Tab-separated table of C-alpha atoms in Angstrom:
chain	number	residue	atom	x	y	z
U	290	UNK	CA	103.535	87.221	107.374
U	291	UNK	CA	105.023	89.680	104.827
U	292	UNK	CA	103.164	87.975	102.032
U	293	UNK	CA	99.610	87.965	103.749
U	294	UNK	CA	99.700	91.374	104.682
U	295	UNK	CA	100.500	92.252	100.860
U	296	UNK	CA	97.362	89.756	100.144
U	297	UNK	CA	95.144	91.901	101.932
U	298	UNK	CA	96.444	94.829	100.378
U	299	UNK	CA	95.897	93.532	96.999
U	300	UNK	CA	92.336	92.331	97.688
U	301	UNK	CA	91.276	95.413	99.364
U	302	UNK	CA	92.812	97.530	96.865
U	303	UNK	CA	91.091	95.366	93.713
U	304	UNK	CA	88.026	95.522	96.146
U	305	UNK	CA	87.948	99.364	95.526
U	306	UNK	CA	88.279	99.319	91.829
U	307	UNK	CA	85.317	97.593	92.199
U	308	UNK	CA	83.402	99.979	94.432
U	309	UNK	CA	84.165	102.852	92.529
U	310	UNK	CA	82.730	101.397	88.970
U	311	UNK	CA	79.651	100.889	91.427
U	312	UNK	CA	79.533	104.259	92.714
U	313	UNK	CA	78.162	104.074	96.087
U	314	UNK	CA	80.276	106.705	97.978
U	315	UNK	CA	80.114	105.203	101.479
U	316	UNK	CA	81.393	101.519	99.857
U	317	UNK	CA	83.992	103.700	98.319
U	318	UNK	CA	84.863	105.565	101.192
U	319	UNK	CA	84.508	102.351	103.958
U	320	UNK	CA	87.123	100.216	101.853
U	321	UNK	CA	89.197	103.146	100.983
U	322	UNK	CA	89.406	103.706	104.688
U	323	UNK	CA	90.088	99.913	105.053
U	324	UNK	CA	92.579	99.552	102.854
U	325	UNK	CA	94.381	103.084	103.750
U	326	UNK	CA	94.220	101.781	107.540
U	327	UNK	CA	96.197	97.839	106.389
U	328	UNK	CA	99.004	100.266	104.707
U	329	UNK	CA	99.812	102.107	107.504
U	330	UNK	CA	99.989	98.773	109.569
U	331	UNK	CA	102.380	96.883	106.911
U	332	UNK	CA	104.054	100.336	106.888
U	333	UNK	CA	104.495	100.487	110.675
U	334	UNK	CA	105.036	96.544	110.665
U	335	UNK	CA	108.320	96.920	107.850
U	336	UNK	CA	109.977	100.195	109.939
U	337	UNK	CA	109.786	97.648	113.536
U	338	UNK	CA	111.416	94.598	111.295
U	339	UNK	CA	114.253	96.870	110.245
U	340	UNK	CA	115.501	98.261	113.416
């Protein structure tokens, strides 16, 4: 599970690399969003696995 989420992560995060060398400020700002939204679930996800 720990592995997919990171997955994600990584594509969504080389996802906006590529948005930004296009420019267009709501693809920038929709997978920015995205990807700012799967952190805070992993995030959330690792504090409940280590209670």
């Amino acid at each position: 599970m720990e592995g997919d989420a990171l997955d994600k992560i990584e594509y969504l995060r080389q996802k906006l690399h590529k948005v930004i060398e296009s420019g267009d400020h709501n693809a920038i700002l929709t997978v920015s969003q995205e990807l700012d939204v799967l952190i805070v679930r992993h995030m959330i996800n690792q504090l409940h696995l280590s209670k």
